[in-house]
XYZ file of C-alpha atoms in Angstrom:
697
model
C -36.595 -97.047 14.542
C -36.808 -93.734 12.732
C -33.916 -94.681 10.483
C -35.530 -98.064 9.733
C -38.783 -96.272 8.836
C -36.971 -93.942 6.485
C -35.433 -96.873 4.663
C -38.804 -98.542 4.399
C -40.416 -95.348 3.105
C -37.584 -94.928 0.623
C -38.016 -98.508 -0.634
C -41.746 -98.027 -0.717
C -41.339 -94.941 -2.909
C -38.996 -96.730 -5.294
C -41.512 -99.490 -5.655
C -44.233 -97.133 -6.887
C -44.624 -97.279 -10.652
C -44.248 -93.894 -12.369
C -47.696 -93.797 -13.900
C -49.316 -94.718 -10.594
C -47.440 -92.013 -8.783
C -48.679 -89.458 -11.248
C -52.226 -90.752 -11.056
C -52.282 -90.882 -7.354
C -51.040 -87.371 -6.971
C -52.621 -85.627 -9.887
C -55.867 -87.515 -10.020
C -56.594 -88.300 -6.358
C -55.314 -91.944 -6.271
C -55.258 -94.375 -3.261
C -51.728 -93.743 -2.154
C -51.347 -92.152 1.232
C -49.386 -88.901 0.901
C -48.412 -89.026 4.535
C -46.113 -91.943 3.742
C -44.455 -90.324 0.758
C -41.749 -87.644 1.184
C -43.206 -84.531 -0.390
C -39.931 -82.950 -1.435
C -38.719 -86.033 -3.161
C -41.772 -86.620 -5.259
C -42.148 -82.973 -6.103
C -38.509 -82.549 -7.036
C -38.645 -85.585 -9.319
C -41.963 -85.048 -11.033
C -42.292 -81.294 -10.768
C -45.904 -81.677 -9.908
C -47.398 -78.421 -8.468
C -50.288 -80.502 -6.915
C -47.768 -81.729 -4.354
C -47.385 -78.213 -2.869
C -50.351 -78.388 -0.565
C -49.415 -81.811 0.567
C -45.914 -80.716 1.256
C -47.041 -77.794 3.308
C -49.132 -80.180 5.408
C -46.235 -82.546 6.078
C -44.331 -80.131 8.227
C -40.614 -79.541 8.511
C -39.654 -83.212 8.850
C -40.369 -83.674 5.135
C -38.493 -80.595 3.952
C -35.109 -82.298 3.484
C -33.343 -83.382 0.357
C -34.738 -85.986 -1.967
C -34.711 -89.540 -0.630
C -34.078 -90.947 -4.100
C -30.389 -91.903 -4.549
C -28.582 -89.323 -6.601
C -27.170 -91.819 -8.933
C -30.656 -93.140 -9.798
C -32.049 -91.955 -13.121
C -35.043 -89.692 -12.722
C -37.751 -90.108 -15.295
C -39.082 -86.870 -16.787
C -42.611 -85.959 -17.657
C -43.266 -83.551 -20.445
C -45.347 -80.575 -19.409
C -48.457 -79.747 -21.334
C -48.277 -76.137 -22.790
C -50.303 -73.505 -21.184
C -52.714 -71.832 -23.562
C -52.899 -68.047 -23.212
C -56.034 -67.061 -24.985
C -55.280 -63.329 -24.478
C -52.007 -63.611 -26.489
C -51.863 -61.416 -29.607
C -48.696 -61.219 -31.754
C -47.103 -57.816 -32.059
C -46.889 -57.961 -35.810
C -50.167 -59.048 -37.288
C -52.701 -57.819 -39.835
C -54.842 -55.152 -38.314
C -58.543 -55.876 -38.280
C -61.268 -53.299 -38.847
C -62.380 -53.700 -35.232
C -58.884 -52.856 -33.964
C -58.666 -49.788 -36.211
C -62.119 -48.651 -35.013
C -61.011 -48.760 -31.411
C -58.251 -46.143 -32.151
C -60.867 -43.437 -32.448
C -61.590 -43.177 -28.760
C -64.373 -41.176 -27.198
C -61.762 -38.752 -25.857
C -60.394 -38.055 -29.322
C -63.898 -37.902 -30.746
C -64.996 -35.177 -28.222
C -61.769 -33.256 -28.695
C -62.166 -33.329 -32.468
C -65.757 -32.118 -32.198
C -64.643 -29.307 -29.939
C -61.471 -28.155 -31.844
C -62.171 -29.182 -35.397
C -58.772 -31.013 -35.523
C -58.189 -34.788 -35.346
C -54.754 -36.322 -35.118
C -54.498 -40.067 -35.846
C -50.904 -40.078 -36.926
C -48.609 -43.040 -36.270
C -51.329 -45.420 -35.041
C -50.512 -48.333 -37.339
C -53.921 -48.166 -38.985
C -54.608 -50.285 -42.047
C -58.095 -48.712 -42.506
C -59.687 -45.463 -41.523
C -62.169 -45.960 -38.703
C -65.668 -46.001 -40.199
C -66.994 -43.896 -37.371
C -64.716 -40.998 -38.474
C -66.793 -40.328 -41.598
C -69.825 -39.424 -39.428
C -67.979 -37.038 -37.124
C -69.814 -34.000 -38.538
C -73.146 -35.624 -37.766
C -74.824 -35.469 -34.370
C -74.372 -38.855 -32.619
C -77.151 -40.883 -31.063
C -76.475 -39.731 -27.535
C -76.724 -36.088 -28.524
C -80.022 -36.652 -30.331
C -81.579 -38.290 -27.268
C -80.607 -35.551 -24.879
C -83.126 -32.812 -24.102
C -82.381 -29.136 -24.271
C -82.226 -29.012 -20.476
C -79.642 -31.788 -20.341
C -77.553 -30.134 -23.033
C -77.706 -26.816 -21.138
C -76.265 -28.483 -18.055
C -73.336 -29.956 -19.930
C -72.702 -27.324 -22.619
C -69.371 -28.814 -23.729
C -71.280 -31.609 -25.484
C -73.990 -29.411 -26.880
C -74.306 -29.198 -30.587
C -73.876 -25.422 -30.621
C -70.379 -25.794 -29.172
C -69.251 -28.377 -31.793
C -66.900 -27.425 -34.642
C -66.959 -29.149 -38.036
C -63.823 -31.101 -38.735
C -61.381 -28.986 -40.763
C -57.988 -30.535 -40.036
C -57.411 -34.300 -40.332
C -54.005 -35.964 -39.985
C -53.785 -39.631 -40.937
C -50.075 -39.617 -41.689
C -47.514 -42.330 -40.786
C -49.901 -45.271 -40.833
C -50.310 -48.306 -43.081
C -53.254 -47.081 -45.204
C -53.448 -48.458 -48.774
C -56.875 -47.072 -49.679
C -59.204 -44.321 -48.566
C -62.892 -44.923 -48.324
C -65.158 -43.034 -50.784
C -66.931 -41.863 -47.641
C -64.203 -39.245 -47.445
C -66.674 -37.024 -49.254
C -68.699 -36.771 -45.996
C -65.855 -34.615 -44.524
C -66.669 -31.762 -46.819
C -65.491 -29.151 -44.272
C -61.853 -30.243 -44.408
C -59.273 -27.571 -45.219
C -56.155 -29.639 -44.297
C -55.682 -33.325 -45.113
C -52.429 -35.015 -44.189
C -51.932 -38.470 -45.781
C -48.181 -38.613 -46.106
C -46.061 -41.656 -45.077
C -48.620 -44.333 -45.796
C -48.878 -47.054 -48.507
C -51.541 -45.506 -50.622
C -51.806 -46.844 -54.228
C -54.791 -44.816 -55.241
C -57.261 -42.146 -54.112
C -61.054 -42.289 -54.513
C -62.607 -39.855 -56.992
C -64.828 -38.639 -54.160
C -61.858 -36.668 -52.772
C -62.795 -33.983 -55.291
C -65.858 -33.267 -53.165
C -63.658 -31.606 -50.543
C -64.106 -28.181 -52.133
C -62.808 -26.355 -49.118
C -59.524 -28.255 -49.105
C -56.501 -25.832 -48.951
C -53.605 -28.142 -48.038
C -53.153 -31.731 -49.209
C -49.988 -33.754 -48.398
C -49.649 -37.101 -50.206
C -45.908 -37.508 -49.992
C -44.177 -40.819 -49.280
C -46.819 -43.138 -50.724
C -47.060 -45.418 -53.797
C -49.222 -43.261 -55.998
C -48.811 -43.247 -59.791
C -51.632 -40.880 -60.614
C -54.299 -38.706 -59.062
C -58.034 -38.773 -59.705
C -58.766 -36.404 -62.601
C -61.508 -34.664 -60.647
C -58.973 -33.646 -57.936
C -57.608 -30.985 -60.321
C -60.897 -29.136 -59.944
C -60.499 -28.394 -56.297
C -61.163 -24.618 -56.226
C -59.281 -23.618 -53.047
C -56.264 -25.916 -53.094
C -53.121 -23.888 -52.426
C -50.581 -26.464 -51.163
C -50.012 -29.848 -52.897
C -47.254 -32.237 -51.955
C -46.920 -35.427 -54.021
C -43.174 -36.015 -53.472
C -41.660 -39.476 -52.945
C -44.276 -41.364 -54.976
C -44.160 -43.203 -58.331
C -45.393 -40.559 -60.765
C -43.949 -40.725 -64.236
C -45.685 -37.569 -65.502
C -47.835 -34.708 -64.292
C -51.390 -34.538 -65.570
C -51.826 -31.473 -67.818
C -55.020 -30.774 -65.866
C -52.826 -29.649 -62.995
C -52.904 -26.199 -64.631
C -56.582 -26.069 -63.558
C -55.508 -25.560 -59.942
C -55.619 -21.822 -60.328
C -55.123 -21.066 -56.586
C -52.076 -23.332 -56.173
C -49.151 -21.616 -54.451
C -46.934 -24.589 -53.543
C -46.184 -27.751 -55.541
C -43.691 -30.376 -54.494
C -43.326 -33.254 -56.941
C -39.765 -34.165 -56.109
C -38.363 -37.660 -55.817
C -40.592 -39.239 -58.504
C -39.843 -40.588 -62.029
C -41.165 -37.585 -63.919
C -39.543 -37.227 -67.436
C -41.147 -34.009 -68.578
C -43.452 -31.216 -67.484
C -46.826 -30.695 -69.251
C -47.490 -27.749 -71.460
C -49.733 -25.228 -69.736
C -48.007 -25.485 -66.391
C -47.252 -21.834 -66.813
C -50.902 -21.107 -66.044
C -50.094 -21.619 -62.351
C -49.528 -17.966 -62.023
C -49.923 -17.891 -58.238
C -47.264 -20.543 -57.695
C -44.483 -19.298 -55.374
C -42.542 -22.577 -54.946
C -42.072 -25.351 -57.499
C -39.965 -28.263 -56.241
C -39.034 -30.969 -58.810
C -35.794 -32.346 -57.381
C -34.686 -35.971 -58.098
C -36.574 -36.644 -61.248
C -35.526 -37.235 -64.880
C -36.586 -33.933 -66.493
C -34.496 -33.118 -69.548
C -36.123 -29.908 -70.687
C -38.316 -27.204 -69.230
C -41.482 -26.139 -71.118
C -41.256 -22.626 -72.611
C -44.286 -21.336 -70.644
C -42.647 -22.046 -67.265
C -41.403 -18.419 -67.382
C -44.997 -17.216 -67.097
C -45.117 -18.130 -63.436
C -44.709 -14.485 -62.489
C -45.094 -15.178 -58.757
C -42.443 -17.932 -58.618
C -39.872 -17.325 -55.845
C -38.251 -20.777 -55.392
C -37.433 -23.246 -58.208
C -35.772 -26.507 -57.294
C -34.554 -28.629 -60.250
C -31.587 -30.312 -58.644
C -30.695 -33.893 -59.656
C -32.438 -34.004 -63.014
C -31.107 -34.379 -66.597
C -31.365 -30.755 -67.711
C -28.948 -29.654 -70.414
C -29.977 -25.967 -70.462
C -32.137 -23.308 -68.838
C -34.523 -21.097 -70.768
C -32.814 -17.990 -72.130
C -35.765 -15.849 -70.992
C -35.434 -16.893 -67.318
C -35.483 -13.125 -66.616
C -39.260 -13.137 -66.986
C -39.369 -14.773 -63.580
C -39.043 -11.336 -61.994
C -39.669 -12.520 -58.404
C -37.360 -15.564 -58.448
C -35.168 -15.573 -55.361
C -33.853 -19.125 -55.036
C -32.732 -21.349 -57.955
C -31.366 -24.833 -57.452
C -30.005 -26.624 -60.522
C -27.205 -28.735 -58.972
C -26.394 -32.193 -60.403
C -27.653 -31.677 -63.947
C -25.943 -31.605 -67.342
C -26.106 -27.860 -67.906
C -23.271 -26.454 -70.019
C -24.105 -22.796 -70.062
C -25.857 -20.298 -67.796
C -28.302 -17.696 -69.148
C -27.750 -13.961 -68.568
C -30.613 -13.803 -66.023
C -31.584 -10.413 -67.426
C -34.525 -9.360 -65.243
C -33.846 -11.646 -62.263
C -32.752 -8.752 -60.032
C -34.435 -10.354 -57.008
C -32.372 -13.558 -57.263
C -30.395 -14.075 -54.043
C -29.200 -17.689 -54.291
C -27.978 -19.560 -57.351
C -26.842 -23.135 -56.862
C -25.395 -24.702 -60.038
C -22.745 -27.113 -58.765
C -21.948 -30.461 -60.392
C -22.704 -29.462 -63.990
C -20.604 -28.870 -67.076
C -20.493 -25.081 -67.014
C -17.251 -23.823 -68.599
C -17.594 -20.051 -68.066
C -19.557 -17.369 -66.150
C -21.248 -14.820 -68.437
C -20.359 -11.165 -67.820
C -24.003 -10.272 -68.218
C -24.924 -12.565 -65.327
C -22.755 -10.464 -63.004
C -24.334 -7.265 -64.249
C -27.881 -8.486 -63.888
C -27.826 -10.001 -60.372
C -27.044 -7.109 -57.986
C -28.765 -8.842 -55.019
C -27.103 -12.268 -55.359
C -25.787 -13.464 -51.963
C -24.830 -17.040 -52.712
C -23.216 -18.331 -55.876
C -22.376 -22.052 -55.838
C -20.417 -23.167 -58.959
C -18.365 -25.999 -57.493
C -17.537 -29.129 -59.501
C -17.877 -27.612 -62.980
C -15.456 -26.949 -65.898
C -14.923 -23.220 -65.360
C -11.502 -21.953 -66.452
C -11.830 -18.231 -65.682
C -13.850 -15.749 -63.606
C -14.649 -12.425 -65.334
C -13.535 -9.175 -63.745
C -17.192 -8.256 -63.659
C -17.730 -10.598 -60.774
C -17.172 -7.492 -58.605
C -20.575 -6.260 -59.734
C -22.181 -8.887 -57.474
C -21.979 -6.332 -54.684
C -24.077 -8.255 -52.132
C -22.278 -11.582 -52.600
C -21.666 -13.346 -49.287
C -20.527 -16.706 -50.469
C -18.725 -17.800 -53.611
C -17.885 -21.484 -54.102
C -15.740 -22.346 -57.100
C -14.235 -25.511 -55.666
C -13.002 -28.197 -58.081
C -12.887 -26.227 -61.345
C -10.015 -25.358 -63.645
C -9.405 -21.761 -62.624
C -5.778 -20.708 -62.647
C -6.093 -16.972 -61.867
C -8.391 -15.147 -59.477
C -9.409 -11.674 -60.599
C -8.204 -8.886 -58.285
C -11.672 -7.318 -58.419
C -12.846 -9.982 -55.985
C -11.246 -7.838 -53.303
C -13.819 -5.119 -53.776
C -16.773 -7.308 -52.736
C -17.592 -5.692 -49.386
C -19.804 -8.522 -48.090
C -17.857 -11.614 -49.240
C -17.175 -13.676 -46.135
C -16.699 -17.115 -47.714
C -14.540 -17.768 -50.779
C -13.966 -21.454 -51.513
C -11.238 -22.166 -54.125
C -9.948 -25.589 -53.253
C -9.345 -28.006 -56.127
C -8.256 -25.371 -58.641
C -4.836 -25.123 -60.297
C -4.194 -21.604 -58.983
C -0.552 -20.610 -59.617
C -0.591 -16.866 -58.889
C -1.268 -17.154 -55.113
C 0.900 -19.213 -52.762
C -0.677 -22.366 -51.320
C -0.135 -21.220 -47.746
C -2.128 -18.070 -48.444
C -4.931 -20.097 -50.022
C -5.043 -22.255 -46.964
C -5.379 -19.239 -44.666
C -8.907 -18.590 -45.906
C -11.100 -15.880 -47.323
C -9.755 -12.838 -45.498
C -6.103 -13.518 -46.407
C -6.937 -14.238 -50.055
C -8.907 -11.038 -50.389
C -6.152 -9.016 -48.725
C -3.555 -10.470 -51.188
C -5.815 -9.539 -54.123
C -6.398 -6.062 -52.719
C -2.684 -5.427 -52.312
C -2.023 -6.526 -55.831
C -4.764 -4.225 -57.209
C -3.283 -1.275 -55.384
C 0.207 -2.093 -56.563
C -0.965 -2.261 -60.088
C -2.648 1.141 -59.737
C 0.572 2.707 -58.426
C 2.763 1.320 -61.102
C 0.927 1.704 -64.382
C -2.668 2.751 -63.513
C -3.768 -0.484 -65.018
C -6.777 -0.748 -62.801
C -8.594 2.164 -64.412
C -10.211 -0.105 -66.930
C -11.518 -2.564 -64.330
C -15.265 -2.473 -63.739
C -14.886 -1.915 -59.971
C -11.541 -0.096 -59.704
C -10.927 1.959 -56.565
C -9.365 4.727 -58.698
C -12.862 5.701 -59.798
C -13.855 6.148 -56.174
C -10.678 8.187 -55.519
C -11.280 10.514 -58.400
C -14.882 11.022 -57.266
C -13.692 11.914 -53.748
C -11.114 14.433 -55.080
C -13.885 16.219 -57.014
C -16.376 16.217 -54.200
C -15.973 19.912 -53.524
C -17.141 20.619 -57.021
C -20.146 18.312 -56.504
C -22.306 20.534 -54.317
C -25.336 19.241 -56.234
C -24.058 15.769 -55.555
C -23.811 13.802 -58.777
C -24.805 10.741 -56.868
C -24.458 7.149 -58.090
C -27.423 6.193 -60.250
C -28.668 3.427 -57.938
C -29.233 5.984 -55.133
C -31.885 7.818 -57.062
C -33.252 5.135 -59.394
C -36.875 4.867 -58.291
C -37.457 1.663 -60.242
C -34.629 -0.215 -58.553
C -35.491 1.185 -55.154
C -39.113 0.169 -55.508
C -38.489 -3.384 -56.752
C -35.432 -4.218 -54.660
C -36.459 -2.402 -51.447
C -32.729 -1.742 -50.994
C -30.554 1.306 -50.896
C -26.986 0.079 -51.482
C -23.960 2.185 -52.298
C -20.544 0.674 -51.735
C -16.998 1.793 -52.651
C -18.053 5.253 -53.701
C -15.933 7.211 -51.147
C -18.993 8.898 -49.666
C -18.439 11.165 -46.676
C -22.099 12.089 -46.358
C -25.448 11.334 -47.959
C -27.994 14.074 -48.754
C -31.297 13.926 -46.968
C -33.341 13.840 -50.143
C -31.852 10.410 -50.985
C -33.399 8.970 -47.812
C -36.661 10.810 -48.438
C -36.854 9.199 -51.890
C -36.000 5.745 -50.422
C -38.677 6.236 -47.785
C -41.249 6.937 -50.421
C -40.342 3.672 -52.171
C -40.637 1.756 -48.856
C -36.933 0.748 -48.840
C -36.100 -1.284 -45.737
C -32.451 -2.311 -46.362
C -29.730 0.362 -46.259
C -26.134 -0.525 -47.097
C -23.297 2.054 -47.187
C -20.406 -0.336 -46.495
C -16.869 0.575 -47.630
C -17.216 4.315 -47.834
C -15.750 7.199 -45.763
C -18.664 8.006 -43.471
C -17.597 9.417 -40.002
C -21.042 9.122 -38.523
C -24.567 8.072 -39.423
C -26.071 10.429 -42.023
C -28.710 12.685 -40.433
C -31.115 12.051 -43.238
C -31.304 8.403 -42.205
C -33.869 9.524 -39.672
C -36.423 9.813 -42.471
C -36.348 5.965 -42.664
C -36.451 5.232 -38.909
C -39.786 3.452 -39.135
C -38.856 1.383 -42.219
C -35.255 0.145 -41.902
C -34.886 -3.506 -40.825
C -31.243 -3.975 -41.917
C -28.523 -1.329 -41.676
C -24.960 -1.975 -42.911
C -22.339 0.644 -42.202
C -19.217 -1.553 -42.067
C -15.748 -0.517 -43.334
C -16.146 3.185 -42.814
C -14.443 5.604 -40.392
C -17.392 6.079 -38.000
C -16.215 7.161 -34.510
C -19.570 7.791 -32.865
C -23.170 6.650 -33.083
C -25.700 9.470 -32.595
C -28.593 9.029 -30.128
C -31.224 9.150 -32.899
C -30.362 5.442 -33.534
C -32.956 4.699 -30.882
C -35.681 5.853 -33.306
C -35.288 2.739 -35.510
C -38.198 0.761 -34.196
C -38.067 -2.115 -36.702
C -34.341 -2.758 -37.115
C -33.314 -6.399 -36.688
C -29.775 -6.394 -38.136
C -27.015 -3.787 -37.586
C -23.442 -4.070 -38.885
C -21.038 -1.439 -37.530
C -17.892 -3.547 -37.966
C -14.496 -2.199 -39.089
C -14.937 1.367 -37.814
C -13.441 3.504 -35.092
C -16.212 3.320 -32.485
C -15.274 3.296 -28.778
C -18.733 3.359 -27.180
C -22.412 3.332 -27.885
C -24.996 5.891 -26.596
C -27.310 4.802 -23.750
C -30.225 5.268 -26.102
C -28.928 2.257 -28.023
C -30.576 0.028 -25.444
C -33.998 1.014 -26.727
C -33.599 -1.096 -29.891
C -35.966 -3.826 -28.696
C -36.282 -5.425 -32.141
C -32.541 -5.865 -32.747
C -31.612 -9.518 -33.249
C -28.029 -9.375 -34.613
C -25.318 -6.851 -33.876
C -21.831 -6.794 -35.388
C -19.316 -4.399 -33.811
C -16.195 -6.340 -34.624
C -12.927 -4.493 -35.507
C -13.613 -1.322 -33.573
C -12.017 0.169 -30.440
C -14.178 -1.020 -27.632
C -12.397 -1.653 -24.301
C -15.574 -3.110 -22.801
C -18.972 -4.126 -24.049
C -21.160 -1.014 -23.720
C -23.693 -1.024 -20.916
C -26.464 -0.229 -23.426
C -26.063 -3.677 -24.950
C -27.275 -5.350 -21.790
C -30.714 -3.824 -22.279
C -31.277 -5.460 -25.662
C -33.759 -8.121 -24.603
C -34.149 -9.537 -28.150
C -30.493 -9.792 -29.028
C -29.595 -13.216 -30.369
C -26.193 -12.752 -32.053
C -23.393 -10.490 -30.772
C -20.153 -10.302 -32.696
C -17.535 -8.223 -30.890
C -14.304 -9.795 -32.067
C -11.069 -7.940 -32.797
C -11.529 -5.162 -30.268
C -9.691 -4.287 -27.046
C -12.178 -5.757 -24.549
C -10.445 -6.525 -21.207
C -13.179 -8.076 -19.079
C -16.495 -9.856 -19.240
C -19.558 -8.646 -17.450
C -21.393 -11.917 -16.819
C -24.138 -10.112 -14.776
C -24.860 -7.939 -17.765
C -24.881 -10.920 -20.154
C -27.403 -12.632 -17.963
C -29.883 -9.865 -18.940
C -29.780 -11.110 -22.527
C -32.094 -14.208 -22.381
C -32.132 -14.869 -26.121
C -28.325 -14.497 -26.711
C -27.213 -17.653 -28.530
C -23.994 -16.532 -30.264
C -21.234 -14.559 -28.567
C -18.041 -13.928 -30.545
C -15.221 -12.317 -28.461
C -12.190 -13.553 -30.422
C -8.981 -11.537 -30.511
C -9.540 -9.211 -27.602
C -7.563 -8.518 -24.374
C -9.638 -10.668 -21.978
C -7.354 -11.892 -19.166
C -9.891 -13.812 -17.098
C -13.009 -15.777 -18.047
C -15.472 -15.865 -15.038
C -16.555 -19.461 -14.344
C -20.129 -18.191 -13.936
C -20.232 -17.636 -17.697
C -20.849 -21.394 -17.853
C -24.291 -20.869 -16.304
C -25.494 -19.001 -19.420
C -26.985 -22.106 -20.999
C -28.756 -20.063 -23.714
C -25.373 -19.468 -25.358
C -24.843 -22.243 -27.926
C -21.944 -20.763 -29.813
C -19.064 -19.128 -27.934
C -15.819 -17.873 -29.451
C -12.901 -16.917 -27.180
C -9.774 -17.763 -29.194
C -7.101 -15.109 -29.402
C -7.306 -13.740 -25.833
C -4.450 -13.670 -23.272
C -6.245 -15.650 -20.539
C -4.633 -18.926 -19.412
C -7.796 -20.805 -18.547
C -9.577 -22.428 -20.292
C -6.617 -23.734 -22.261
C -6.443 -23.722 -26.033
C -7.184 -27.413 -26.210
C -10.526 -26.822 -24.418
C -11.364 -23.914 -26.667
C -10.834 -26.066 -29.742
C -13.400 -28.660 -28.508
C -16.288 -26.261 -28.928
C -18.842 -24.417 -26.909
C -20.186 -27.376 -24.901
C -16.708 -28.273 -23.622
C -15.975 -24.644 -22.715
C -19.223 -24.166 -20.764
C -18.827 -27.499 -18.976
C -15.249 -26.561 -18.024
C -16.381 -23.248 -16.637
C -19.280 -24.746 -14.638
C -16.964 -27.319 -12.997
C -14.909 -24.431 -11.587
C -17.711 -22.498 -9.981
C -16.998 -22.361 -6.244
C -19.515 -24.296 -4.138
């Protein structure tokens, strides 16, 4: 009976027209749901209205569909659901959306601190409400004095005018003329937008000190902007400028100007009136010639002209007395000036040009040059006078046409990087060149000494060691100390703030030299490559001035306790001496940041070092250190570089791996077996990870 009923029900379902089934189910038709299997109808027509009916039918109707599997099942297309809340991710921002970005929380914070940060919000327009931020809002006006006293944070007397506004990294194309309402602004950040113009009203921001307009689409600035009386920092890099407005010279207070990465072809006359400018950045333009009055920028310290079309530099570059950094890479320069007067220049980058020689005068006029980059030029010879660059740290002459290196290079006491690849050098074996700077300089030094022994040919060289030897042999007759001129030249001491005497064979320095240097406020003292056996006593006269002290390559065997009196020292180089220990007072040098004690006779790191809380760099390579005191190193929280190469360390404690502040660790050249050499070659991260994995648990 039940089976017969199932057949009848099945036939009954098959006899129902499709439209009628839909109408009866969806629209409340006359068909009795009790006689229709719920699962079958729902599975076929996917009608969610069947759900309640199916739940009411009980478990007897929960089986598989009664429609034969071979029968074709008609399909009904579903009507799409409309989601009225849907908003595409990428769409044009409306003013209403932009206005909502300035929330009440940001508003109150800006009124309290004077700073508003709306960077990276995707704004197409500046919220209109922003331009009234310096005015009392309606709520504040309605409140009584009693109400304001209860909630003083919102009171008008605790509100600060907006002085710092950051609208960078948005999609702004224009700025409203209402910007003039923000007359208290001192900093305005508009970089990384799509600005095509600025309103003239921006000139009303007379308190503006810093304006960043980089990475936009600007071709010109409003003429009135050049009348801003307090503007000191202007960045218009990465725009579409083809020239600089001559009125830019009216920004008399300007100290920083970045106009790099534009299409500027020339600089306007009168730019030299920017006498307070300390940094002029014009990289990646098309400038072919510098105006003559650029040398009148007497305060200029950094000049960046890389990747332009310059063919020459002004002969009177020496008038830029305070120039420290000069970048002229990737130009068409054929000859360098003498730089007479640029004594403060410390970095000269002139790679990728057409320079064919280095003027001798250049070497004589740049005593404080530390970096000289001349790679990828046409240079055929280096002058012997290159040894006059006594403070040179890095010399790059890669990819030139130099066949002979002057032996005078070996007299440069501070040269740590000499790059000579890509030159047809025939006088030095290739394997020596591949060994690096130290080996090249040693080879040149040996040749210079051999030449002196054979024919005395080095006497005519500008930096020959025979001169130092003759001075040393006559020292007994120099009771009045005929000292090198640069030790007592007040003008050089005053303007360079450096007392540097190298390769003079000095065994002592009179106290009056340090007294004179102290009067001229000298803070850098360099007596490298002499014959000092200890620190000169007169150095105590400069204990409150010295920030850098270089005494490398001497014969110092002890450091006196008065070293603790140097309360401002940050850099100390005692490398290549005969020191075995440091006094306990050494630990009082709280300002010391970098210490070099390489190539001495230490058998352990002195205990005084572990008290240097500010130490960041410790170079102790090429000593006789046998063990590591990890507990002591843990007391140096700022230590980031630790160089212990070429010592006698037989065991590296795994707990060294816990010193996560160390980011550069050198251990090559020690007799320990673990970590293996392959681990050491992978770098600091691999070494520290290896050590941590071997800490006993």
